[in-house]
XYZ file of C-alpha atoms in Angstrom:
629
model
C 0.000 0.000 0.000
C 2.874 2.388 0.860
C 4.495 1.625 -2.486
C 1.228 2.367 -4.297
C 0.798 5.667 -2.457
C 4.392 6.705 -3.152
C 3.915 5.794 -6.801
C 0.779 7.883 -7.023
C 2.498 10.846 -5.384
C 5.436 10.560 -7.769
C 3.095 10.480 -10.739
C 1.249 13.526 -9.430
C 4.533 15.368 -8.899
C 5.603 14.617 -12.442
C 2.220 15.780 -13.746
C 2.351 19.126 -11.991
C 6.043 19.630 -12.756
C 5.710 19.006 -16.475
C 6.243 21.847 -18.902
C 3.502 20.870 -21.345
C 5.256 19.860 -24.573
C 2.983 20.399 -27.571
C 3.544 16.782 -28.635
C 1.477 15.651 -25.617
C -1.703 17.275 -26.931
C -4.226 14.629 -28.054
C -4.939 14.759 -31.793
C -8.669 15.256 -31.313
C -7.973 18.488 -29.417
C -5.840 19.877 -32.245
C -8.670 19.589 -34.737
C -10.151 23.020 -35.572
C -8.107 24.543 -32.718
C -5.936 27.654 -32.752
C -5.212 27.263 -29.040
C -5.488 24.389 -26.600
C -6.201 25.074 -22.928
C -3.985 22.475 -21.286
C -5.039 23.359 -17.770
C -7.460 25.891 -16.302
C -7.692 25.604 -12.519
C -9.578 28.133 -10.429
C -9.971 28.046 -6.677
C -12.507 30.385 -5.105
C -12.348 30.821 -1.343
C -15.326 32.672 0.168
C -14.198 33.843 3.602
C -16.966 36.278 4.524
C -19.610 38.487 3.019
C -17.007 41.041 1.929
C -13.985 38.882 1.188
C -13.523 36.443 -1.647
C -10.168 35.145 -2.838
C -9.496 33.775 -6.321
C -6.502 31.710 -7.319
C -6.049 31.177 -11.047
C -3.690 28.945 -12.983
C -4.126 28.659 -16.730
C -1.840 26.934 -19.214
C -2.507 27.553 -22.902
C -0.686 26.265 -25.956
C -0.920 28.577 -28.952
C -0.800 26.479 -32.092
C -0.678 29.193 -34.748
C -0.776 32.936 -35.358
C -4.586 33.006 -35.252
C -4.364 31.816 -31.670
C -2.472 34.857 -30.359
C -5.663 36.843 -29.812
C -7.312 33.871 -28.105
C -4.614 33.630 -25.439
C -4.367 37.092 -23.878
C -2.498 37.424 -20.603
C -4.482 39.875 -18.498
C -5.969 40.475 -15.035
C -9.200 42.457 -14.781
C -9.632 44.221 -11.463
C -11.466 46.966 -9.620
C -10.072 49.717 -7.452
C -9.308 48.210 -4.033
C -8.627 44.651 -5.255
C -5.386 43.042 -4.057
C -3.400 41.184 -6.726
C -0.456 38.948 -5.828
C 1.705 36.002 -6.933
C 1.609 36.988 -10.600
C 3.716 34.553 -12.617
C 4.004 34.021 -16.355
C 6.289 31.471 -17.970
C 6.641 30.904 -21.713
C 7.680 27.503 -23.092
C 8.647 26.487 -26.600
C 7.193 23.598 -28.581
C 9.225 20.990 -26.728
C 8.404 22.414 -23.297
C 11.680 24.228 -22.798
C 11.418 27.461 -20.811
C 11.921 30.543 -22.997
C 11.006 33.501 -20.826
C 9.347 34.489 -17.570
C 7.503 37.612 -16.426
C 6.207 39.095 -13.188
C 3.596 41.691 -12.239
C 6.009 44.545 -12.935
C 6.045 43.587 -16.622
C 2.305 44.201 -16.996
C 0.776 47.436 -18.266
C -2.208 49.006 -16.487
C -5.143 50.083 -18.672
C -8.823 51.017 -18.525
C -10.885 47.842 -18.889
C -12.960 48.803 -21.916
C -12.297 48.072 -25.567
C -13.969 51.319 -26.669
C -11.673 53.498 -24.596
C -12.855 54.791 -21.269
C -13.210 58.390 -20.222
C -13.410 57.612 -16.508
C -13.084 54.180 -14.978
C -12.533 52.274 -11.757
C -12.496 49.086 -13.861
C -8.894 48.377 -14.767
C -6.881 45.668 -16.436
C -3.291 44.516 -16.077
C -2.121 43.183 -19.427
C 1.078 41.616 -20.698
C 2.036 42.143 -24.313
C 3.761 39.039 -25.656
C 3.895 37.419 -29.069
C 6.187 34.581 -30.029
C 7.966 34.366 -33.359
C 7.598 30.595 -33.312
C 4.615 28.266 -33.027
C 3.458 26.399 -31.097
C 4.344 27.957 -27.764
C 2.838 27.599 -24.297
C 1.890 30.192 -21.682
C 1.703 29.206 -18.007
C -0.085 32.044 -16.193
C -1.093 32.240 -12.535
C -2.097 34.871 -10.000
C -4.203 35.510 -6.913
C -6.703 38.312 -6.378
C -8.716 39.212 -3.283
C -11.962 41.119 -3.771
C -14.365 42.677 -1.281
C -17.207 42.463 -3.818
C -18.922 39.086 -3.488
C -21.895 39.802 -5.734
C -20.020 38.443 -8.771
C -18.796 34.870 -8.931
C -17.852 34.055 -12.527
C -19.667 31.249 -14.309
C -17.778 28.156 -15.396
C -17.708 27.124 -19.069
C -15.067 25.080 -20.898
C -14.178 28.108 -23.061
C -15.857 31.175 -24.517
C -14.582 31.303 -28.114
C -14.550 29.226 -31.253
C -11.400 27.327 -32.291
C -10.373 26.728 -28.675
C -10.139 23.250 -27.143
C -9.653 22.099 -23.572
C -7.682 19.318 -21.935
C -8.722 19.900 -18.338
C -10.495 22.574 -16.324
C -11.445 22.630 -12.667
C -13.434 25.152 -10.644
C -13.235 24.677 -6.869
C -15.260 26.703 -4.384
C -14.427 26.611 -0.685
C -17.129 28.377 1.282
C -16.309 29.110 4.919
C -18.428 32.269 5.103
C -21.520 30.653 6.572
C -23.542 32.131 3.667
C -25.526 29.790 1.449
C -24.040 29.345 -2.023
C -26.466 28.657 -4.853
C -25.291 26.732 -7.906
C -26.977 25.668 -11.100
C -25.714 23.470 -13.909
C -26.945 24.195 -17.416
C -26.164 21.048 -19.451
C -25.235 21.248 -23.106
C -28.403 20.843 -25.168
C -26.306 19.143 -27.817
C -24.219 16.867 -25.560
C -21.113 18.684 -26.723
C -19.472 18.389 -23.300
C -20.398 17.422 -19.760
C -19.441 18.805 -16.382
C -18.664 16.583 -13.406
C -19.559 17.693 -9.890
C -18.478 16.763 -6.385
C -19.748 18.345 -3.181
C -18.754 17.637 0.406
C -20.651 20.520 1.957
C -18.113 23.311 2.223
C -16.181 22.441 -0.931
C -17.629 22.080 -4.398
C -15.568 20.982 -7.397
C -16.673 21.167 -11.018
C -14.566 19.978 -13.907
C -14.413 19.432 -17.671
C -12.066 17.159 -19.557
C -11.152 16.718 -23.220
C -13.546 19.165 -24.849
C -12.849 19.559 -28.585
C -12.854 22.961 -30.269
C -16.023 24.463 -31.652
C -15.176 25.252 -35.249
C -16.097 28.727 -36.440
C -18.434 27.556 -39.176
C -21.223 29.409 -40.914
C -24.301 30.383 -38.876
C -22.919 29.045 -35.613
C -24.803 30.016 -32.424
C -22.909 31.667 -29.595
C -20.822 29.151 -27.548
C -23.077 29.865 -24.559
C -25.928 28.225 -26.462
C -23.845 25.145 -27.218
C -21.651 24.435 -24.210
C -22.555 23.548 -20.624
C -22.245 26.162 -17.916
C -22.298 26.338 -14.120
C -23.596 29.480 -12.421
C -22.955 30.578 -8.835
C -24.464 33.157 -6.477
C -24.298 33.843 -2.753
C -27.609 34.462 -1.001
C -25.970 37.405 0.800
C -23.424 39.643 -0.871
C -21.409 42.853 -0.759
C -20.821 45.441 -3.473
C -18.550 48.322 -2.481
C -19.820 48.238 1.089
C -23.472 47.859 0.093
C -24.707 44.548 1.478
C -27.798 42.780 0.234
C -29.769 39.554 -0.190
C -29.976 37.459 -3.318
C -32.590 34.898 -2.345
C -34.958 35.900 -5.143
C -35.458 38.566 -7.805
C -37.719 40.596 -5.490
C -35.127 40.949 -2.705
C -32.340 41.629 -5.160
C -34.427 44.139 -7.108
C -35.309 46.064 -3.964
C -31.617 46.275 -3.069
C -30.742 47.302 -6.633
C -33.365 50.045 -6.650
C -32.419 51.416 -3.214
C -28.661 51.353 -3.832
C -28.045 51.798 -7.561
C -31.081 53.574 -8.999
C -32.917 55.748 -6.482
C -29.815 57.447 -4.953
C -28.764 58.823 -8.343
C -32.218 59.669 -9.709
C -31.889 63.175 -8.324
C -33.327 66.088 -10.239
C -32.009 69.662 -10.197
C -33.458 73.097 -10.958
C -31.679 72.977 -14.311
C -33.379 69.703 -15.246
C -36.737 71.059 -14.059
C -36.180 74.081 -16.299
C -35.322 71.823 -19.266
C -38.617 69.962 -18.943
C -40.609 73.152 -18.464
C -39.029 74.659 -21.598
C -40.212 71.709 -23.698
C -43.864 72.713 -23.052
C -45.062 69.126 -23.182
C -48.542 68.461 -24.567
C -50.523 65.541 -25.893
C -50.415 61.849 -25.068
C -47.856 60.102 -22.902
C -46.184 58.749 -26.035
C -45.905 62.244 -27.539
C -44.400 63.621 -24.341
C -41.901 60.769 -24.027
C -40.871 61.186 -27.663
C -40.257 64.912 -27.262
C -38.130 64.409 -24.149
C -36.220 61.503 -25.719
C -35.381 63.330 -28.925
C -34.344 66.376 -26.899
C -32.023 64.158 -24.842
C -30.533 62.699 -28.040
C -29.864 66.168 -29.448
C -27.727 67.279 -26.510
C -25.841 64.147 -25.369
C -23.329 61.692 -26.688
C -22.116 58.295 -25.542
C -18.811 57.955 -23.697
C -18.025 54.929 -21.562
C -17.785 55.805 -17.860
C -17.147 53.112 -15.231
C -17.128 54.782 -11.845
C -18.963 54.135 -8.601
C -19.910 50.867 -6.941
C -18.031 48.583 -9.256
C -19.018 50.470 -12.373
C -22.728 49.723 -11.806
C -23.737 53.065 -10.284
C -24.935 55.530 -12.958
C -23.585 59.069 -13.217
C -25.755 61.670 -11.545
C -28.193 63.235 -14.026
C -26.824 66.654 -13.092
C -23.396 65.610 -14.440
C -24.866 64.304 -17.682
C -26.993 67.439 -18.055
C -23.997 69.756 -17.601
C -21.369 67.791 -19.506
C -23.529 66.401 -22.302
C -22.144 62.882 -22.178
C -22.533 59.613 -20.332
C -22.477 55.853 -20.731
C -25.540 53.637 -21.056
C -26.183 53.814 -17.300
C -25.760 57.572 -17.024
C -27.784 58.425 -20.134
C -30.566 56.029 -19.129
C -30.657 57.530 -15.646
C -30.727 61.076 -17.068
C -33.635 60.152 -19.335
C -35.418 58.508 -16.404
C -34.963 61.617 -14.251
C -36.360 63.895 -16.955
C -39.392 61.631 -17.315
C -39.876 61.768 -13.537
C -39.986 65.564 -13.785
C -42.718 65.216 -16.400
C -44.691 62.898 -14.115
C -44.043 59.860 -16.301
C -42.825 56.697 -14.496
C -40.214 54.497 -16.165
C -38.105 51.437 -15.362
C -34.315 51.284 -15.446
C -33.579 47.975 -17.223
C -30.458 45.814 -17.350
C -30.040 43.581 -20.394
C -27.627 41.159 -22.080
C -26.815 42.983 -25.299
C -25.375 40.907 -28.132
C -26.012 39.423 -31.552
C -27.344 36.208 -30.021
C -30.330 36.607 -27.719
C -29.357 35.633 -24.163
C -31.944 35.968 -21.398
C -31.757 35.939 -17.596
C -32.875 32.770 -15.847
C -36.138 33.484 -13.960
C -35.269 30.691 -11.522
C -31.691 31.746 -10.742
C -31.358 35.378 -9.633
C -27.875 36.830 -10.029
C -26.088 40.034 -10.932
C -25.506 40.237 -14.652
C -26.088 42.064 -17.903
C -23.838 44.369 -19.919
C -26.123 47.227 -20.965
C -28.846 49.543 -19.635
C -31.989 50.707 -21.438
C -35.247 52.328 -20.312
C -38.821 51.065 -20.433
C -41.841 53.339 -20.124
C -45.130 51.522 -19.399
C -48.224 53.045 -21.038
C -51.840 52.040 -21.609
C -50.957 51.315 -25.241
C -47.961 49.127 -24.410
C -44.360 49.479 -23.317
C -42.106 52.135 -24.857
C -38.457 51.036 -25.117
C -35.647 53.596 -25.237
C -32.058 53.009 -26.320
C -30.295 56.044 -24.860
C -26.750 55.750 -26.208
C -27.410 56.648 -29.854
C -28.009 60.145 -31.221
C -29.520 58.698 -34.397
C -31.659 55.711 -33.406
C -35.427 56.080 -33.711
C -37.835 56.590 -30.840
C -39.254 53.386 -29.313
C -36.943 51.205 -31.390
C -34.541 48.584 -30.075
C -31.783 47.212 -32.267
C -31.278 43.533 -33.070
C -28.746 43.318 -30.199
C -31.453 43.939 -27.580
C -34.658 42.484 -29.059
C -36.239 39.099 -28.296
C -34.842 38.571 -24.788
C -35.731 39.580 -21.252
C -34.511 42.462 -19.111
C -34.164 43.066 -15.402
C -36.640 45.912 -14.918
C -35.727 47.524 -11.592
C -38.721 48.785 -9.594
C -39.401 49.832 -5.990
C -40.996 46.426 -5.392
C -38.142 44.424 -6.871
C -37.007 43.181 -10.242
C -39.483 42.200 -12.926
C -38.308 40.085 -15.839
C -39.902 41.644 -18.910
C -39.455 40.615 -22.535
C -38.267 43.108 -25.116
C -40.053 43.209 -28.496
C -39.530 40.468 -31.053
C -39.730 41.859 -34.572
C -41.436 39.816 -37.281
C -40.045 39.318 -40.779
C -42.488 41.903 -42.087
C -41.120 44.425 -39.583
C -37.486 43.672 -40.536
C -38.012 44.731 -44.128
C -36.041 46.000 -47.096
C -37.931 47.613 -49.964
C -36.167 48.273 -53.295
C -37.780 50.095 -56.214
C -35.514 50.075 -59.263
C -35.821 51.774 -62.647
C -33.073 50.369 -64.851
C -31.976 51.340 -68.358
C -30.101 48.652 -70.259
C -27.524 49.814 -72.819
C -25.964 48.036 -75.812
C -22.484 48.460 -74.306
C -23.482 46.047 -71.507
C -23.813 48.808 -68.917
C -26.889 49.744 -66.942
C -27.924 53.036 -65.387
C -30.885 54.233 -63.431
C -32.185 55.039 -60.004
C -33.074 52.991 -56.971
C -35.164 53.877 -53.944
C -34.383 52.016 -50.735
C -36.431 51.767 -47.532
C -35.430 49.813 -44.404
C -37.260 48.979 -41.172
C -36.627 46.845 -38.074
C -33.260 45.104 -37.909
C -32.560 46.257 -41.463
C -33.008 49.814 -40.194
C -30.228 48.996 -37.694
C -27.833 47.706 -40.354
C -28.318 50.878 -42.426
C -28.279 53.365 -39.542
C -24.485 53.832 -39.836
C -25.114 55.756 -43.087
C -26.632 58.530 -40.937
C -23.300 59.068 -39.166
C -21.229 59.399 -42.357
C -20.274 62.423 -44.422
C -21.680 62.458 -47.999
C -18.438 61.238 -49.611
C -18.106 58.466 -47.046
C -21.662 57.364 -47.772
C -20.848 56.903 -51.454
C -17.913 54.656 -50.666
C -19.977 52.730 -48.130
C -22.872 52.170 -50.533
C -20.483 50.985 -53.269
C -19.011 48.480 -50.848
C -22.470 47.393 -49.661
C -23.691 46.729 -53.208
C -20.438 45.528 -54.737
C -22.349 42.899 -56.703
C -22.657 45.748 -59.233
C -19.592 47.126 -60.988
C -20.241 50.808 -60.278
C -18.792 53.393 -62.628
C -20.541 56.168 -60.741
C -22.950 56.381 -57.821
C -24.710 59.233 -56.090
C -26.684 58.782 -52.893
C -29.615 61.185 -52.582
C -32.083 62.250 -49.927
C -30.964 60.089 -47.015
C -33.719 60.359 -44.407
C -33.558 58.802 -40.951
C -37.199 58.911 -39.847
C -36.671 58.856 -36.085
C -40.414 58.886 -35.422
C -41.133 55.653 -37.293
C -37.756 53.841 -37.446
C -37.425 53.970 -41.227
C -34.328 54.822 -43.259
C -34.814 55.826 -46.893
C -32.451 57.026 -49.582
C -32.100 57.123 -53.341
C -29.227 56.043 -55.559
C -28.479 57.307 -59.057
C -25.891 55.095 -60.676
C -24.171 53.617 -63.693
C -22.565 50.174 -63.652
C -20.584 48.386 -66.330
C -20.487 44.781 -67.506
C -23.993 43.969 -66.327
C -25.169 42.211 -69.470
C -23.237 39.827 -71.696
C -23.105 39.893 -75.487
C -23.907 36.659 -77.329
C -23.673 37.366 -81.032
C -26.254 40.075 -81.638
C -28.065 39.262 -78.405
C -27.822 40.511 -74.837
C -28.174 38.318 -71.756
C -28.583 39.713 -68.238
C -29.616 38.511 -64.799
C -33.057 39.177 -63.362
C -32.070 40.830 -60.073
C -29.430 43.616 -60.127
C -28.775 43.831 -56.363
C -28.908 40.775 -54.147
C -26.872 39.057 -51.449
C -24.260 37.096 -53.339
C -23.301 34.823 -50.459
C -21.500 31.581 -51.163
C -23.623 28.681 -49.955
C -21.758 25.437 -49.372
C -23.110 22.166 -48.038
C -21.457 20.507 -45.050
C -21.832 16.760 -44.815
C -19.967 16.676 -41.505
C -21.844 19.435 -39.715
C -21.473 18.821 -35.976
C -23.564 21.605 -34.459
C -26.885 23.360 -34.995
C -27.190 26.546 -37.023
C -28.932 29.774 -36.167
C -30.796 32.315 -38.261
C -30.542 35.264 -35.913
C -33.268 37.491 -37.362
C -36.359 36.998 -39.474
C -36.452 39.396 -42.402
C -38.335 40.187 -45.583
C -37.125 41.782 -48.837
C -39.411 43.161 -51.530
C -38.009 44.331 -54.891
C -39.809 45.939 -57.821
C -37.528 46.175 -60.851
C -38.477 47.892 -64.108
C -36.065 47.225 -66.986
C -36.169 49.498 -70.049
C -34.529 47.695 -72.966
C -32.369 49.441 -75.566
C -33.742 50.479 -78.933
C -33.682 47.891 -81.702
C -33.973 45.048 -79.207
C -36.866 42.895 -78.152
C -37.460 40.640 -75.191
C -36.994 37.136 -76.532
C -36.821 34.777 -73.521
C -37.739 35.224 -69.898
C -37.632 32.616 -67.122
C -40.715 30.972 -65.710
C -42.228 32.489 -62.603
C -40.748 30.846 -59.534
C -42.011 30.115 -56.025
C -40.113 28.164 -53.355
C -41.657 27.280 -50.002
C -39.581 25.978 -47.115
C -39.624 25.860 -43.321
C -36.787 28.383 -43.592
C -38.790 30.868 -45.624
C -40.475 31.722 -48.911
C -39.135 33.012 -52.226
C -41.115 34.366 -55.187
C -39.914 35.719 -58.525
C -42.318 36.932 -61.230
C -41.862 38.411 -64.729
C -44.266 40.631 -66.688
C -43.489 41.876 -70.237
C -44.932 45.198 -71.307
C -43.756 46.225 -74.789
C -40.198 47.543 -74.461
C -40.043 47.086 -70.718
C -39.916 44.183 -68.302
C -41.086 44.193 -64.704
C -39.453 41.767 -62.260
C -40.860 41.332 -58.778
C -38.791 39.592 -56.128
C -39.984 38.581 -52.649
C -38.030 36.683 -50.013
C -38.917 35.959 -46.416
C -36.478 34.221 -44.040
C -37.586 32.752 -40.720
C -35.606 33.175 -37.529
C -34.719 30.013 -35.645
C -32.225 27.625 -34.115
C -32.212 24.537 -36.312
C -30.667 21.062 -35.838
C -27.500 20.209 -37.731
C -29.362 17.607 -39.792
C -31.299 20.406 -41.531
C -28.274 22.524 -42.450
C -27.933 21.153 -45.964
C -31.688 21.580 -46.478
C -31.247 25.257 -45.666
C -28.273 25.516 -48.033
C -30.340 23.870 -50.773
C -33.114 26.417 -50.211
C -30.696 29.356 -50.401
C -29.007 27.982 -53.520
C -32.399 27.880 -55.202
C -33.066 31.503 -54.229
C -29.629 32.468 -55.538
C -30.328 30.670 -58.817
C -33.584 32.622 -59.049
C -31.750 35.925 -58.574
C -29.347 34.896 -61.338
C -32.078 33.757 -63.750
C -31.204 35.002 -67.249
C -33.227 37.158 -69.643
C -32.464 37.175 -73.387
C -32.799 40.225 -75.610
C -32.633 39.753 -79.375
C -31.577 42.503 -81.764
C -34.286 43.403 -84.234
């Protein structure tokens, strides 16, 4: 027995002393991987309501240049955190030590990719790139935090093209406070988490998780991988202690500590509201205040006060004319209060993939703040960070998910709007003149609503010359010789963007003897659709949308319309496509309609979707023959 124990200890010593040669990585973990996480061990020690200690040790092998950005060496922290035992060691492919670093080698920056005007959120970061691949980074540190409201969730990884050998998350809770945990299994059995619990110590682990390849239409990793969430039933945030037993208790704390204390009006704000001379319905009053707020403020990230969660005072925003999502939302809320209009400060998970809060697992979260105004006619939603976005319009990054609406009585989970395909619409009206030299010229009128309004809103921020370049790039399926954008209108009352385009484009038609051949649809999405017989994961259509085109072709003199395609209609669970042709003397009218349905679909249907889109693409490229008279 002693021999066995000594043997086990020797093996363990060798394991922890190894320098991780790249040759030891299993082949299945190299597939589709730019980096391999060899080891990711986290120990969380909860000592008391205002003391939590984290010990991190992460070993990552970077296989190629694309992996450099997936293996950053950084330590996020807040003012007052204590960071110690920072060690970084770099090994070459064989596991030979190349270089080592300590805390003094790290730079100290604001923790925001957009650049931060003011911030208590900081980041220590080490800049290192190897000239040779693969290489391995062994990175460890300890950090002690007085804020116990945040305990990070545990997933195998958070990016595509990353694989994992082993990860462990250990929580030692000696605080006497109940710790809530919840496992969210992978819906697709992509990986599993093991759990052990002896009362005061919980251990969760993953082993041998292959990389998620960054393939077309892939859902966010959070929708694919398992996750473990944690929350203490009692917590501290910058000296503000509270309960997290349910959304009601937490919401009351949130309102009393992070919303109400900063919702303070001033004589200047009172005067602003009085000067607006508000009349009409609640909606009309809210719109007038909102558009006034947009006209005088701009977005700048500010992360100060109670861990970056406390909004700027409305007086500061009013005087300085800037704020982040929290400050601008709070300023708007305060102005509405002055007008006697109640509203809810809302926290949301903003992102391209809709992620909602779990109604059964209250916790601090979210990355964005918006405002909701309840009315008899329905909720009004206000995105307060954009000077150009329309009234009562949420972008695709905040629709179709729930928010934490903070009220005096607690948090309510309320769903944001979900736009239908008909609401996410593009309308094109084209008048096209075909010429014998294979060029076309004419004018196009565009109109966009819903999520397609969002994708075209950047035009409103550009100078006229920049718009021309942007529109040429957007519609590069045409070979523009000249283009002029006209009458760009951002209808901020109805969330519609319209503009016209006068243009000439070469090489549109092809000459075949004395004949001309051209495609039916001038502007379309020329994506490349490729089947995947080995698809391993589901695919996601993030937004429903609908496109309607009316195209009038005027043919050149001395030509006649000889052949046109048959009318086409394709019906699928993924959407509908219609293409019709009507001859009228020397002109041809083409009508195109496509509707795509939002959804998360199983991998087995991916090639069915590709087949559907190939058919729509073939319809767009259907050929029309003109014969010379």
